[in-house]
Amino acid sequence: MATLRDDLKSLIGTRSANLLAKTMEITTVGELLRHYPRRYSDRGALTEIAGLEQGEHVTVMARVVNANVRTMRNRKGSILEVTITDGSKQLRCAFFNKAKFHAQRLRPGKTGLFAGKVSEYRRVLQLAHPEYELLDDMSASSVDEFVSEIIPVYPAAEGMQSWVIARCVRQVLDMVEIDDDPMPPELLATRGLASLDAALRLIHRPPDFESLDVARERLKWDEAMAIQLIFAERRMSAVSRPAPACPPVSGGLREAFDERLPFTLTDGQREVGEDIAADIAQDHPMNRLLQGEVGSGKTVVALRAMAQVIDAGKQAAMLAPTEVLAAQHARSLRELLGDLGCAGELGAADGATRVALLTGSMTAKQRKQALLDAASGAAGIIVGTHALIQDTVSFADLGLVVVDEQHRFGVEQRDALRSRGADFTSPHVLVMTATPIPRTVAMTVYGDLEISALRELPAGRSPIKTSVVPAAEKPAWLERTWQRIVEEVRKGHQAYVVCPRIGDEPPSNNGEGRPAISVLDMAAELENGPLSELRVGVLHGRLAAEDKDAVMRAFAAGKVDVLVATTVIEVGVNVPNATAMVIMDAERFGLSQLHQLRGRVGRGDVPGLCLLVTETLAGTAARERLAAVESTLDGFELSRKDLELRREGDILGAAQSGKRSGLKLLSLLADEDMIADAREAALRIVADDPSLGGHLGLAHLVTDLIDPDRADFLEKS
């Protein structure tokens, strides 16, 4: 008998095992049995042909309508043209080799499975020389998988068809023995879950659809637990080291900052601020995710936390994903602090601190001074890019790390800063993101962090009107777009024009359609055309750091009317006088990215305008996505829509590496309660058994379902 960890070769033969390894990267019994069917058909039911798309690799269950052999016109030999039907729509199959042989087998009335790549010939979809298996011709040993009413259809690949995978699974199930269930017995009992052996057999050989539900429920739990165990361990590891306790200080920098705030904090800012203040007062590290809308005031919340840490005699570091954003943050922090942020300068307030900026492209003199300020403690706040993580940067006493836009940093980078505390302590960590995500996605992607959300905008923020501009259908609307920009500038305001690419790189369109609009081409077109009377600036990531900073300063000072840019302005850029934004080729951006981009306008007391220019046609999936952005300003609602419209594995990429996503059945939206339960269960298990030495089955479950590199902590067991 075989186990889940055995190699497949001894069970299904070297040829089939090598083919599975080559086409599907499946090498063990467990990997094959966790290659679940993607759908099921009733016995004899025909797969729908309607909806097939060119280039798609498909498996179709259908009946032969007719089969005709004819001589080819332009080459020797015969061709067999077969028409098959699923009962509602027909599909053409063409066989160029052994036409007469296939004609003998594919007689009208025969039913079988046909697999191949959908192509187009004379505007008709077809399968060219598909592989097929006739149900009537199957041997007694292979008919077993079709005896039940439900037929599994597996995710397949070229050279490895669904029915071949089904045969391999059937062979393995006949020989495998699954005695050791990785899930603790008490957890199975309290939640009424099936054993792993039963679940794996039912998912591949379900006698009815009710059995499928039982199997899926258990196997979803495996996926949820595997992910949450990783994060539970990460959380335990994060709090196991001591951290500098930074309790609030009366009469310190934080109180002085609060007294000078020219606005009232929102209820959300106060509540989250209290949670953070309590966290950083403890002697174990805070690890908290602060998510909120663009403009919800996360920077003020972070600065109040930094001030509390500085009052305790420690330093705070702020890590930004780009040099533009780092420079913007440094300016914003200095502006918010005022005379409280210019220690050592004329006019500085009592108890003031200093904000230092450190980026990779600074001059040697600037870098030396920033490094000195960080190492000596002269700067209470150090803002920078990934350059802050380098070993050459030292801090006098780092107490808090604020990571902006976590999705742009790897976990390893965050860990690198965590280890920069003095005297073997770990600094507190506050992760911020302006991309609101549903609660269960946050639990899955940021499972090692406590989660806080700012859902309300500060008073005085102006609404943003978003409209789709269908340039191909209504070119006059595009002309009107540029007229609106001119009108906004004449009112004394400014505008952004965002493009998908820079323009100095080779255009990539994969041979489909025109290349994406570029910043350089767009700027030239506008300067010589509809915006010729305005001052147009250009900003993109390949500009030198000083040039980028100069452009942003000029725009912030009102010396540039229209800034044509890439998504380098996506986060952190704050120019209240910018009231309008035009996003070209808007369909090439993600929903969350579009939401972040439009958050750059409406930041003052004038309503914002965001125009989404697209050449995609009404009724397409791309237009549906743009309509979603047009319909709501609620980033949390939009994030749910984003998750519904695209693969969940893309989002989970922030939590995992490797090719296997680990989530084959679990839905981040539909299984919210299960994910929450798994998180609590995982925390309890890891609290009692941090190395999982007493739960080796769970340790193997993690390495089986999640890339082993992401579960390196299990080596401790």
PDB file of C-alpha atoms in Angstrom, residues 22 38 84 144 207 211 257 367 376 439 448 467 626 656-657 714:
ATOM      1  CA  LYS A  22       6.453  17.261 -17.110  1.00  0.00           C
ATOM      2  CA  ARG A  38     -12.492  21.427 -11.803  1.00  0.00           C
ATOM      3  CA  ILE A  84     -20.087  16.820 -32.875  1.00  0.00           C
ATOM      4  CA  ASP A 144     -15.240   2.231 -13.475  1.00  0.00           C
ATOM      5  CA  PRO A 207     -21.653   8.988  -5.608  1.00  0.00           C
ATOM      6  CA  SER A 211     -20.938  13.753  -1.019  1.00  0.00           C
ATOM      7  CA  PHE A 257       1.557  67.752  17.931  1.00  0.00           C
ATOM      8  CA  ARG A 367      23.764  60.369   2.311  1.00  0.00           C
ATOM      9  CA  SER A 376      23.574  59.475  16.284  1.00  0.00           C
ATOM     10  CA  ARG A 439     -11.635  41.212   6.005  1.00  0.00           C
ATOM     11  CA  ASP A 448       0.507  37.540  11.079  1.00  0.00           C
ATOM     12  CA  SER A 467     -16.854  58.807 -15.623  1.00  0.00           C
ATOM     13  CA  LEU A 626     -14.455  50.246 -15.372  1.00  0.00           C
ATOM     14  CA  GLN A 656       2.982  32.903  -0.912  1.00  0.00           C
ATOM     15  CA  SER A 657       5.752  32.179  -3.337  1.00  0.00           C
ATOM     16  CA  LEU A 714       8.647  23.694  10.144  1.00  0.00           C
TER      17      LEU A 714
END
